[in-house]
Each structure stands twice: as C-alpha cells, then as structure tokens.
mmCIF file of C-alpha atoms in Angstrom:
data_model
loop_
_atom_site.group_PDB
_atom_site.id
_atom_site.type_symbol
_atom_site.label_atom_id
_atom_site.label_comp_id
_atom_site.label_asym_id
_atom_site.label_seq_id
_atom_site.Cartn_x
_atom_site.Cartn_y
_atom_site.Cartn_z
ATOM 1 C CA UNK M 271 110.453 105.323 104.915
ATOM 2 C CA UNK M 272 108.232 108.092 106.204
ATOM 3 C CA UNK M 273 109.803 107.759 109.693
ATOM 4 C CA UNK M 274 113.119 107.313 107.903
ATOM 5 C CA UNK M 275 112.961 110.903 106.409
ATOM 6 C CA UNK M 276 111.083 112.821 109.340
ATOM 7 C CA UNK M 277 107.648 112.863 107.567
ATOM 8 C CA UNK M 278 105.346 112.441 110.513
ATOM 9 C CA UNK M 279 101.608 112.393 108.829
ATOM 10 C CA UNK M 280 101.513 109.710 106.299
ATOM 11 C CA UNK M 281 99.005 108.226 103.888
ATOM 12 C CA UNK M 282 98.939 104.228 103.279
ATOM 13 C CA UNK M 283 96.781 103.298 100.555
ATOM 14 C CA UNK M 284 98.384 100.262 99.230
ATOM 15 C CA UNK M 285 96.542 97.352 98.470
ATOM 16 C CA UNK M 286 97.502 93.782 97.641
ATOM 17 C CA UNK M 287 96.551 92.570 94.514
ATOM 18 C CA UNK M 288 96.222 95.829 93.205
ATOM 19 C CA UNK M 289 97.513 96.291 89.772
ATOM 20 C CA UNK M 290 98.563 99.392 87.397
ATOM 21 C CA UNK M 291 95.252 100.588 86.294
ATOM 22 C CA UNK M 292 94.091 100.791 90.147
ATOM 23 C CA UNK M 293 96.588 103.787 90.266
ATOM 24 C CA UNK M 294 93.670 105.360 88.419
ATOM 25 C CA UNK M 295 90.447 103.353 89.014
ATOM 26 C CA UNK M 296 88.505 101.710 91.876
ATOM 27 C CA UNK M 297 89.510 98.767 92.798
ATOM 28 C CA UNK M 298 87.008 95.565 93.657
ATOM 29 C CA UNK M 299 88.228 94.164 96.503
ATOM 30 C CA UNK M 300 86.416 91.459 98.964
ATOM 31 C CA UNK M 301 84.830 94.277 101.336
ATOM 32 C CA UNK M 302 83.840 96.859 98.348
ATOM 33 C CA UNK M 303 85.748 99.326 96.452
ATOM 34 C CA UNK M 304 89.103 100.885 97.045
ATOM 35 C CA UNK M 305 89.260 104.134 95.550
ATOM 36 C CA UNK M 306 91.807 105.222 93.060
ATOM 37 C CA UNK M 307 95.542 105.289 94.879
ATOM 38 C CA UNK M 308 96.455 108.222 93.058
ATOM 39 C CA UNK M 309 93.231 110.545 94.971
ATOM 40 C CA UNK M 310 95.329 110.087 98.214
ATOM 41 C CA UNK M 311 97.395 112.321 96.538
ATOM 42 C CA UNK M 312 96.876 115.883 97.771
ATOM 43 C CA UNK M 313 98.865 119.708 97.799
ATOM 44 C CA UNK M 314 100.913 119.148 100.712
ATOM 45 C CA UNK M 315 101.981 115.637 99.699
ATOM 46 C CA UNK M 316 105.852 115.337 100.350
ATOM 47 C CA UNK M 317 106.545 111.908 99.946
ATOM 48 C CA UNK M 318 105.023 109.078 97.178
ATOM 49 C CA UNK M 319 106.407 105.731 97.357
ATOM 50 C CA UNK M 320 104.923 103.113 94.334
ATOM 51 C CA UNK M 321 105.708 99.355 94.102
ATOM 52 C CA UNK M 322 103.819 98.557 91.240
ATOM 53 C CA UNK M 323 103.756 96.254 88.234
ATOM 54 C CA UNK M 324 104.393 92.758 90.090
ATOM 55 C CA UNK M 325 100.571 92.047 89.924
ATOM 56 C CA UNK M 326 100.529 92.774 86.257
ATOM 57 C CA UNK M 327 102.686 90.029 85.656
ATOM 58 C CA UNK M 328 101.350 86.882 87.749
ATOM 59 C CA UNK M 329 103.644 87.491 90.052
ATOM 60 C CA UNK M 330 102.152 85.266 92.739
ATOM 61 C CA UNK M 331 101.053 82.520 89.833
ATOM 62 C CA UNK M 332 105.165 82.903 88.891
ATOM 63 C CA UNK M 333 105.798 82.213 92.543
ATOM 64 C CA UNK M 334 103.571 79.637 93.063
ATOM 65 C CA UNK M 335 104.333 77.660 89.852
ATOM 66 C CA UNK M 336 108.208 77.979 90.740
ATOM 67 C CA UNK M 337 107.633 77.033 94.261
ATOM 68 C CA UNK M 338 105.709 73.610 92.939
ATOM 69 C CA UNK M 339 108.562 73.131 90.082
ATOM 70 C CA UNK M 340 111.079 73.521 92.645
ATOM 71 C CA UNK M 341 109.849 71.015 95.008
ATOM 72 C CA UNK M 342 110.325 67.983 92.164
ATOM 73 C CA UNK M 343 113.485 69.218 91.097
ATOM 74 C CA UNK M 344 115.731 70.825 93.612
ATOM 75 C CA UNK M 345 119.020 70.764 91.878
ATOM 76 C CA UNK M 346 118.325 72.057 88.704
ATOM 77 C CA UNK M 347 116.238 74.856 87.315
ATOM 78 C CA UNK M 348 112.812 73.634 86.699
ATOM 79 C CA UNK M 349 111.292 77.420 87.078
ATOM 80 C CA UNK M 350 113.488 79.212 84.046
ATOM 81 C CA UNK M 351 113.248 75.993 81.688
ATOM 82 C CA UNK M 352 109.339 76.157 82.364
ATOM 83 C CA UNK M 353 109.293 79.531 81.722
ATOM 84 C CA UNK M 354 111.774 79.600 78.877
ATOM 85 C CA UNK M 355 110.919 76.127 76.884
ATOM 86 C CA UNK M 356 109.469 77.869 73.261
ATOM 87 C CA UNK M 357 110.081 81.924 74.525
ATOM 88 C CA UNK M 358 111.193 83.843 77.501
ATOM 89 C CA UNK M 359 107.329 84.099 79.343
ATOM 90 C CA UNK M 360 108.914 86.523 81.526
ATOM 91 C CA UNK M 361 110.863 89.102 79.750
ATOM 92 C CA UNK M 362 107.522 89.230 77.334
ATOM 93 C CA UNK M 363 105.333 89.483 80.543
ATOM 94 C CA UNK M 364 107.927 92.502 81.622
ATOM 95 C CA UNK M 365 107.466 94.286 78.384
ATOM 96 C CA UNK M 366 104.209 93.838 78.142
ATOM 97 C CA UNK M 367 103.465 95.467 81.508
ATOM 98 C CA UNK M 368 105.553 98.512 80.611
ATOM 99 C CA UNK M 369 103.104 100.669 78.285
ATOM 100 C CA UNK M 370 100.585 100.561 82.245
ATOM 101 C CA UNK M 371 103.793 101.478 84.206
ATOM 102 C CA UNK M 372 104.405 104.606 81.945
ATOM 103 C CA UNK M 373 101.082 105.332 81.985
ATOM 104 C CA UNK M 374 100.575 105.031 85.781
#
C-alpha cells in the first residue's frame, strides 16, 4: 500500500500471532520481545495500516478445526454446525473481541 500511495520510507512492525493488547505492550515472541506496535508510531507518520483482532478470536484454531471438519464431511457444513450446535461460538467470539479493538 505504501508503494501504492507514493510513501517511500515505511515502517513494518507487524507480527504474527500478535493480538490487540500487543498494540500497546511487548510482545513474547520465540527470539525475545517485540516492542509495542503502536511506538513505531512517530510525528511524521503518514500512513497506519492495522489488521487486527483475528488472533483474538482463534482464528488459526477456527481454521484448523474447519479444515479437519471439512475433510470428513465435504458436502455439507461440518464447520458452522460445530460452531453453532448450543450458540453461535463465533459471533460471541466477535463481540467479545470488540471492547480490545476499541481500545486498541
């Protein structure tokens, strides 16, 4: 996107696995500690891109676990009834996550 809009210095600080509260906080990763993403952050910043909140929700357990459900049941829909049987796990996941997206 930088490139895109003729921003030639640009900052990467994302991290995978990183969740909402490592907007804010260090971040324990394998090799040490990732600093807050937000400190990258300085005066002359022009452009902030966030993809956030996926972590917060399992999203690679969700993937994983639909990705095994799928391969014993390719015709149907063995990921939404798992995830639906007694409540919808997702849409409460979602909303749960949504007080640490405001706040990030």
């Amino acid at each position: 996107m930088a490139k895109w809009l003729r921003i030639p210095n640009f900052t990467d600080v994302s991290c995978g696995g990183a969740r909402t509260v490592d907007m804010t906080r260090p971040q324990q990763v394998s090799g040490g500690t990732n600093p807050p993403q937000l400190n990258a952050l300085k005066a002359d910043t022009e452009l902030v891109t966030l993809m956030i909140g996926g972590n917060d929700i399992g999203f690679g357990e969700i993937v994983s676990t639909c990705g095994r459900l799928a391969s014993n049941d390719q015709k149907g829909n063995p990921c939404e009834r798992h995830y639906t049987a007694s409540t919808d796990q997702l849409a409460a996941r979602i909303a749960a996550v949504g007080q640490d997206l405001r706040r990030a």
